[in-house]
Rosetta silent file (secondary structure, phi, psi, omega in degrees, C-alpha in Angstrom):
SEQUENCE: MTAPQTPDDVPQDGEPTPGGEAARPTPAWPVRDITDPRELRALAHPLRFALIDLLAEGPLTASQCAEKLGESPASCSYHLRQLARYGHVEPAGGGHGRERPWKSRDGGIRWDESTAAGRSAGRLLAQTVDEFRFDSWRRYRDNDAAEPAEWRDAALSTDMLAWLTPDELRDVTQRIYDIFGEYEHREDDATARPDAARLVRFFAYAYAGFAGRRAEERGE
SCORE:     score description
SCORE:     0.000 S_00000001
   1 L     0.000  138.743 -163.970  110.497   91.375   96.275 S_00000001
   2 L  -104.917  -27.049 -167.854  108.192   93.646   94.041 S_00000001
   3 L   -62.974  149.454  176.245  105.193   94.438   96.614 S_00000001
   4 L   -78.128  142.342 -176.206  105.483   98.003   98.209 S_00000001
   5 L  -105.540  132.599  140.700  106.291   98.289  101.887 S_00000001
   6 L    -0.897   85.782  170.595  105.249  100.271  104.558 S_00000001
   7 L   -99.847   79.206  168.285  107.100  102.463  106.162 S_00000001
   8 L  -127.776  -12.561  146.379  107.575  100.842  109.211 S_00000001
   9 L   -26.910  -72.281 -167.346  108.297   98.024  106.884 S_00000001
  10 L  -144.415   88.858  164.791  111.217   99.098  105.374 S_00000001
  11 L   -48.183  175.838  150.658  113.226  102.167  107.287 S_00000001
  12 L   -51.154  179.384 -161.534  116.070  103.993  105.879 S_00000001
  13 L  -101.204  107.905 -173.746  119.438  101.669  105.796 S_00000001
  14 L    69.877   46.396 -177.750  120.668  102.422  109.343 S_00000001
  15 L   -92.459  163.903 -177.539  118.328  104.589  110.553 S_00000001
  16 L   -84.535 -176.597 -175.453  118.290  104.735  114.531 S_00000001
  17 L  -151.139  146.024 -178.062  115.239  103.644  116.644 S_00000001
  18 L   -98.764  132.125 -179.965  114.955  106.141  119.468 S_00000001
  19 L   146.939    0.946 -166.868  116.915  105.937  122.463 S_00000001
  20 L    76.196   32.439  178.361  119.839  105.092  120.247 S_00000001
  21 L   -88.591 -157.615  167.817  119.070  101.323  119.695 S_00000001
  22 L   -45.705  139.849  160.087  119.588   99.142  116.752 S_00000001
  23 L   -62.412  176.523 -173.951  118.952   99.807  113.633 S_00000001
  24 L   -87.228 -163.460 -168.804  115.405   98.750  112.080 S_00000001
  25 L  -105.900  167.434 -127.580  115.878   95.770  109.649 S_00000001
  26 L  -155.992  131.351  173.673  116.910   96.223  106.119 S_00000001
  27 L  -127.524  135.592  177.150  115.428   93.613  103.426 S_00000001
  28 L   -34.386  -32.384 -177.269  117.771   92.635  100.578 S_00000001
  29 L   -93.302  172.543  166.483  116.098   94.130   97.156 S_00000001
  30 L   -56.054  126.252 -159.635  115.823   97.525   96.220 S_00000001
  31 L  -125.516  142.708 -170.711  114.086  100.033   97.939 S_00000001
  32 L   -97.545  137.224  157.030  112.587  103.324   96.560 S_00000001
  33 L  -119.505  147.302  179.339  112.039  106.303   98.689 S_00000001
  34 E  -109.689  108.631 -163.651  109.509  108.509   98.097 S_00000001
  35 L  -124.342   29.780  157.994  109.520  112.392   99.484 S_00000001
  36 L  -114.741  151.563 -167.290  106.555  113.731   97.293 S_00000001
  37 L  -110.897   -3.418  177.778  103.427  113.523   98.908 S_00000001
  38 H   -73.161  -60.257 -153.255  101.359  114.127   95.275 S_00000001
  39 H   -68.879  -29.362  138.639  103.246  111.125   94.288 S_00000001
  40 H   -48.739  -84.830 -136.192  101.806  108.937   97.736 S_00000001
  41 H   -64.464  -41.103  177.130   98.389  109.948   96.691 S_00000001
  42 L   -41.562  -37.908 -161.697   99.011  109.192   93.067 S_00000001
  43 L   -76.291  -36.690  139.620  100.041  105.639   93.963 S_00000001
  44 L   -27.567   38.938 -177.004   96.745  105.464   96.268 S_00000001
  45 L  -122.216  130.872  165.086   94.757  104.013   93.727 S_00000001
  46 H   -67.369  -37.708  179.360   93.637  100.940   93.803 S_00000001
  47 H   -45.261  -45.295 -176.474   93.907  100.378   90.235 S_00000001
  48 H   -45.414  -64.719 -173.019   97.566  101.825   90.421 S_00000001
  49 H   -55.196  -26.263 -176.835   98.356   99.336   93.133 S_00000001
  50 H   -43.255  -78.190 -123.726   96.934   96.257   91.282 S_00000001
  51 H   -98.754   16.971  135.171   98.400   96.787   88.316 S_00000001
  52 H   -56.281  -84.471  165.143  101.846   97.174   90.294 S_00000001
  53 H    -9.215  -66.458  169.563  101.239   94.374   91.551 S_00000001
  54 H   -71.534  -24.331  165.541  100.409   92.073   88.774 S_00000001
  55 H  -111.113   32.854  132.983  103.398   92.973   86.941 S_00000001
  56 L   -47.050  -44.839 -157.055  105.826   91.348   89.257 S_00000001
  57 L   -60.491  -41.365 -160.677  104.624   88.289   87.007 S_00000001
  58 L   174.493 -142.412  139.940  106.071   89.392   84.533 S_00000001
  59 L   -95.988  121.136 -131.630  105.421   91.924   81.749 S_00000001
  60 E  -126.360  177.287  137.439  101.967   92.846   80.407 S_00000001
  61 E   -99.082  175.912 -179.826   99.932   94.776   78.153 S_00000001
  62 H   -88.755  -22.383  154.580   97.442   97.007   79.199 S_00000001
  63 H   -48.085  -27.029 -173.315   94.791   94.635   77.490 S_00000001
  64 H   -64.963  -46.419 -173.067   96.513   91.861   79.218 S_00000001
  65 H   -77.310  -19.997 -161.919   96.483   93.387   82.530 S_00000001
  66 H   -78.366  -74.755 -152.979   92.483   94.849   81.816 S_00000001
  67 H   -48.793  -58.249  149.418   91.405   91.023   81.199 S_00000001
  68 H    12.134  -88.968 -125.196   93.409   89.961   84.370 S_00000001
  69 L  -115.869   10.598 -164.159   91.814   92.419   86.566 S_00000001
  70 L    43.514   44.287 -144.004   88.618   92.741   84.937 S_00000001
  71 L  -151.025  153.384 -167.112   88.757   96.466   84.107 S_00000001
  72 L   -95.116  166.588  168.999   88.846   98.058   80.281 S_00000001
  73 L   -32.314  -79.484 -160.342   91.892   98.809   78.465 S_00000001
  74 L   -29.872  -60.158 -178.063   91.442  101.942   78.219 S_00000001
  75 H   -70.655  -31.731  133.544   91.315  102.723   81.926 S_00000001
  76 H   -39.517   -8.375 -162.539   94.476  100.394   82.272 S_00000001
  77 H  -123.050 -111.160 -119.582   96.467  102.402   79.619 S_00000001
  78 H   -62.036  -41.305  162.270   95.890  105.440   81.224 S_00000001
  79 H   -38.956  -35.307 -174.576   96.637  104.183   84.961 S_00000001
  80 H   -90.546  -13.455  175.248   99.772  102.570   83.743 S_00000001
  81 H   -76.403  -41.185 -156.530  101.001  106.112   81.857 S_00000001
  82 H   -63.190  -62.337  170.849   99.928  107.801   84.963 S_00000001
  83 H   -36.853  -54.386  154.792  102.388  105.117   86.917 S_00000001
  84 H   -27.516  -77.819  152.849  104.916  105.889   84.051 S_00000001
  85 H     2.979  -66.648  178.827  104.924  109.142   84.958 S_00000001
  86 L   -95.776    3.580 -178.525  106.363  108.842   88.508 S_00000001
  87 L   101.050  -28.272 -155.902  109.051  105.913   87.786 S_00000001
  88 L   -86.459  -57.318  172.108  106.852  103.212   89.111 S_00000001
  89 E  -110.297  171.884  170.060  106.453  101.242   85.436 S_00000001
  90 L  -173.944  135.958 -173.370  108.089  101.619   82.099 S_00000001
  91 L   -21.212  134.166 -163.253  107.808  100.075   78.674 S_00000001
  92 L   -89.465  -31.077 -169.766  108.985   96.559   78.605 S_00000001
  93 L   149.411  138.716  136.630  110.217   96.938   74.800 S_00000001
  94 L   100.809  130.872  129.973  107.824   96.333   71.617 S_00000001
  95 L   129.598  178.205 -138.114  104.321   96.753   70.496 S_00000001
  96 L  -141.875  152.280  146.409  102.276  100.095   70.098 S_00000001
  97 H    67.157 -149.135  168.031   99.398  101.924   71.989 S_00000001
  98 H   -58.135  -19.665  178.514   97.574   99.213   74.396 S_00000001
  99 H  -101.602   19.826  169.419   99.397   96.457   73.081 S_00000001
 100 L   -75.805  163.000  157.486  103.096   97.831   74.181 S_00000001
 101 E   -89.072  123.016  167.551  104.123   95.909   77.090 S_00000001
 102 E   -76.039  118.727 -165.774  104.756   96.857   80.279 S_00000001
 103 L  -133.252  131.196  173.259  107.120   96.338   83.175 S_00000001
 104 E   -91.981  171.719 -151.589  107.679   97.167   87.021 S_00000001
 105 L  -127.855    4.538  156.731  110.285   99.057   88.124 S_00000001
 106 L  -107.728  158.121  166.107  109.967   98.597   92.175 S_00000001
 107 L  -128.136   29.248  128.350  110.925   96.412   94.612 S_00000001
 108 L   173.595  169.851 -162.986  109.633   98.492   97.393 S_00000001
 109 L  -120.888  156.959  158.574  108.664  101.738   98.460 S_00000001
 110 L  -166.282  160.156 -145.261  109.278  103.749  101.694 S_00000001
 111 E  -156.196  150.467  170.480  107.714  107.786  102.406 S_00000001
 112 L   -92.667  121.975 -171.691  108.791  110.009  104.908 S_00000001
 113 L  -124.300   19.110 -167.928  105.475  110.725  107.158 S_00000001
 114 L   -80.239  -32.347  177.142  107.874  113.469  109.472 S_00000001
 115 L  -103.925 -173.851 -158.942  105.453  116.405  107.912 S_00000001
 116 H   -96.805  -98.236  179.634  101.422  116.566  108.292 S_00000001
 117 H    23.129  -57.462  168.647  101.535  116.072  104.059 S_00000001
 118 H  -112.202    7.402  159.960  103.247  113.394  103.843 S_00000001
 119 H   -49.360  -37.661  179.723  101.523  111.667  106.844 S_00000001
 120 H   -71.571  -48.383  133.707   98.719  111.999  105.224 S_00000001
 121 H   -56.457  -21.866 -172.646   99.254  110.815  102.460 S_00000001
 122 H   -75.405  -28.558  164.382  101.583  108.191  103.541 S_00000001
 123 L   -56.037  -16.527 -174.338   98.110  106.955  105.327 S_00000001
 124 L  -107.575   11.488 -166.694   95.938  106.810  102.744 S_00000001
 125 L  -105.347  -47.011 -157.173   98.825  105.081  100.489 S_00000001
 126 L   -91.802   46.022   97.251   99.268  102.334  103.364 S_00000001
 127 L   -40.335  -45.015 -177.268   95.194  101.915  103.546 S_00000001
 128 H   -52.954  -69.209 -157.796   95.220  101.355  100.062 S_00000001
 129 H   -33.201  -61.816  173.198   98.097   98.743  100.803 S_00000001
 130 H   -64.076  -55.455 -144.535   95.978   96.849  103.618 S_00000001
 131 H   -93.951  -36.238  137.061   92.991   96.884  101.855 S_00000001
 132 H   -28.828  -81.017 -167.838   95.056   94.953   98.717 S_00000001
 133 H   -38.928  -66.640  169.013   96.696   92.731  100.604 S_00000001
 134 H   -69.173   23.326  145.833   93.156   91.315  102.368 S_00000001
 135 H  -112.165   22.046 -162.022   91.397   90.963   99.496 S_00000001
 136 H  -107.120  -24.380 -166.014   94.133   89.425   97.777 S_00000001
 137 H   -99.559  -12.579  167.486   94.168   86.928  100.498 S_00000001
 138 H   -89.004    5.049  140.845   89.859   86.231  100.687 S_00000001
 139 H   -55.491  -68.850  172.790   90.371   85.725   97.050 S_00000001
 140 H   -33.801  -39.276  179.960   92.665   83.008   97.464 S_00000001
 141 H   -74.200  -58.903  174.192   90.279   81.273  100.089 S_00000001
 142 H   -56.949  -12.403 -175.830   87.540   81.446   98.145 S_00000001
 143 L  -111.333   -4.049  171.759   89.054   79.785   95.232 S_00000001
 144 H   -38.126  -43.422  175.897   91.167   76.997   97.095 S_00000001
 145 H   -52.524  -16.812 -155.251   89.522   74.253   96.623 S_00000001
 146 H  -120.638   18.348  155.086   90.782   74.714   92.919 S_00000001
 147 L  -131.197  163.040 -170.246   94.618   74.148   93.927 S_00000001
 148 L   -47.991  142.074  169.483   96.603   71.520   94.284 S_00000001
 149 H   -75.384  -10.438  166.670   96.896   70.015   97.492 S_00000001
 150 H   -70.977  -31.166 -170.883  100.726   70.452   98.230 S_00000001
 151 H   -72.085  -34.882 -165.847   99.829   73.942   97.429 S_00000001
 152 H   -76.502  -18.105 -160.081   96.920   73.977  100.084 S_00000001
 153 H   -91.188  -26.394 -173.342   99.138   71.770  102.793 S_00000001
 154 L  -108.438  100.856   70.161  102.402   74.464  102.471 S_00000001
 155 L   -68.977  146.595 -161.693  100.098   77.654  102.571 S_00000001
 156 L  -106.813  103.725  148.974  100.307   79.412  105.502 S_00000001
 157 L  -126.116  106.715 -168.081   97.593   81.366  107.647 S_00000001
 158 L  -133.173  166.999 -178.158   98.555   81.525  111.274 S_00000001
 159 L  -163.911  117.535 -159.918   98.499   84.055  114.119 S_00000001
 160 L  -133.524  160.828 -171.336  101.143   83.850  116.851 S_00000001
 161 L  -134.104  147.896 -167.370  101.928   85.669  120.314 S_00000001
 162 L  -167.754  126.464 -176.278  105.325   85.797  121.729 S_00000001
 163 L   -96.181  110.691  169.048  106.466   87.832  124.624 S_00000001
 164 L  -131.585  156.366  166.562  109.358   89.776  123.044 S_00000001
 165 L   -52.719  165.717  170.220  111.900   92.872  123.340 S_00000001
 166 H   -61.631  -65.237 -153.446  112.021   95.503  120.379 S_00000001
 167 H   -64.301  -28.191  177.785  115.871   93.997  119.248 S_00000001
 168 H   -65.273  -57.458 -163.562  114.108   90.247  119.207 S_00000001
 169 H   -65.974  -14.791 -154.082  111.008   91.365  116.764 S_00000001
 170 H   -82.842  -74.114  135.505  113.717   93.696  115.437 S_00000001
 171 H     8.131  -84.496 -167.116  115.739   89.958  115.250 S_00000001
 172 H   -54.302  -72.198 -162.044  112.631   88.209  114.068 S_00000001
 173 H   -53.847  -48.022  179.927  111.595   90.932  111.284 S_00000001
 174 H   -54.187  -55.165 -178.273  115.701   90.931  109.748 S_00000001
 175 H   -52.201  -65.566  179.075  115.250   87.341  109.692 S_00000001
 176 H   -55.144  -50.570 -177.024  111.688   86.572  107.474 S_00000001
 177 H   -71.597   -9.544  142.957  113.570   89.284  105.134 S_00000001
 178 H   -17.856  -96.839 -174.307  116.563   87.074  104.997 S_00000001
 179 H   -68.921   -7.810  162.822  115.285   84.313  104.235 S_00000001
 180 L  -114.197   64.381  170.773  113.591   85.294  101.432 S_00000001
 181 L   -79.764  -36.528 -156.267  116.602   87.532  100.060 S_00000001
 182 L   -77.559  -10.749  172.601  117.794   84.133   99.506 S_00000001
 183 L  -100.736    3.698 -174.575  115.016   83.866   96.575 S_00000001
 184 L   -77.373  -21.827 -179.836  115.138   87.201   95.445 S_00000001
 185 H   -65.347   -1.201  151.344  117.352   86.295   92.100 S_00000001
 186 H   -70.900  -12.874  154.104  114.967   84.410   91.113 S_00000001
 187 H   -32.118  -62.613 -177.086  112.956   87.559   90.305 S_00000001
 188 H   -89.744  -15.328  175.661  114.651   88.711   87.479 S_00000001
 189 L  -100.941  110.314  177.970  116.195   85.470   86.379 S_00000001
 190 H   -63.200  -41.021 -175.358  113.619   82.975   84.858 S_00000001
 191 H   -79.954   -3.476  176.564  116.365   80.036   84.389 S_00000001
 192 H  -114.683    1.058  176.625  116.853   79.724   88.264 S_00000001
 193 L   -68.741  144.432  146.343  113.117   79.390   89.142 S_00000001
 194 L   -63.203  143.756  161.900  112.219   75.545   89.625 S_00000001
 195 L   -80.490   12.599  177.627  109.651   73.943   87.975 S_00000001
 196 L   -89.799  -15.741 -169.676  107.316   73.597   90.215 S_00000001
 197 L   -66.185  146.177 -176.788  107.959   77.174   91.531 S_00000001
 198 L  -144.104  150.244  155.341  105.224   79.581   91.250 S_00000001
 199 L   -38.143  120.709 -175.289  104.810   83.276   92.646 S_00000001
 200 L  -112.773  123.832  142.643  104.132   83.109   96.111 S_00000001
 201 L   -24.764  100.546 -176.111  102.123   86.001   98.309 S_00000001
 202 L  -141.910  128.045  168.749  103.665   86.303  101.707 S_00000001
 203 L  -144.746  162.143 -161.589  102.627   89.370  103.926 S_00000001
 204 L  -160.129 -176.465  179.592  102.508   89.554  107.564 S_00000001
 205 L  -157.795  146.780 -178.152  102.336   92.205  110.513 S_00000001
 206 L  -150.182   95.717  162.968  104.215   92.109  113.683 S_00000001
 207 L  -135.102  152.073 -174.997  103.468   94.522  116.473 S_00000001
 208 L   -70.413  114.357  178.808  103.093   95.263  120.409 S_00000001
 209 L   -92.847  135.025 -142.687   99.693   94.987  121.361 S_00000001
 210 H   -42.795  -37.988 -170.186   98.220   97.467  123.850 S_00000001
 211 H   -62.466  -29.332 -165.552   97.187   94.336  126.659 S_00000001
 212 H   -93.182   14.469  152.901  101.178   93.573  126.584 S_00000001
 213 L   -52.169  132.404  165.778  102.052   96.928  127.898 S_00000001
 214 L   -63.524  142.325  167.047  103.354   97.394  131.739 S_00000001
 215 H   -54.925  -24.857  173.755  100.508   98.655  133.599 S_00000001
 216 H   -63.387  -50.134  164.862  102.588  101.735  134.672 S_00000001
 217 H   -20.133  -59.134 -163.214  102.660  102.625  130.461 S_00000001
 218 H   -76.595   -8.968  171.655   98.747  102.156  130.422 S_00000001
 219 L   111.908   21.100 -143.276   98.234  104.735  132.857 S_00000001
 220 L  -129.194    0.000    0.000   96.960  102.325  135.544 S_00000001
C-alpha cells in the first residue's frame, strides 16, 4: 500500500508498547523509516504529498501530473526532483525533461518523534497527511453522483464505538492490515487485477476518547 503512514499507524516491527505489552500491529507492505527531520519537513508539502499519492496509480510525467492536479508542469517537475532527492520517487525510464515518467518508491513511511526536532517535523507532516485525506474524501463526496451505483453502494463512511482493551484494539488494527495485505500483490502486478478493479482509498482513525477513560484517570 503506497499511502504514507503516521507514526501511530506503523510502528517499528516488534516494538514493545509501554509496560511490556504485545507489539503494535504491522502491515504486510514495505515501510520506510525516516530519521532526518529535514526529510520530514520536505514531505510536509501538500503538492509533494499529492504527487506521491498520484504516482500510486502508476508512472506519470510531470506534465501528466500537472494536468491531473491542476498545477503547472514546471512546479510538478521541481517537486518531483525534490522527492527524488530523498528517494521517494524515481525515474520510470524513457522520456526527457518534463516528459520523463516518474514512479513512486514508497510503500509506507514511519518516523521517530522522540526528539524535539523529530516531533515538530513529524507533527507537521501528520497534519499534511490528515488534511490531504479529508480533502480527498470531500472531493469524492462532491462528485459521487457521477459514480456507478455499484461503487456508491460499496463505498464506506461510518463512525463506530466499541469498548475495547488496548490488546483488542491492536487486534482490530492488525486484522485490517491483514485484509488489505491480501491484495498487496495487485499493486505491482496489473495482470492480477480483475477487470472491474479500481484503486480504492481506505483510511481510518481509531483511538480511545477522553469520555471512555476511568474517573480516576480523569482526575475526578
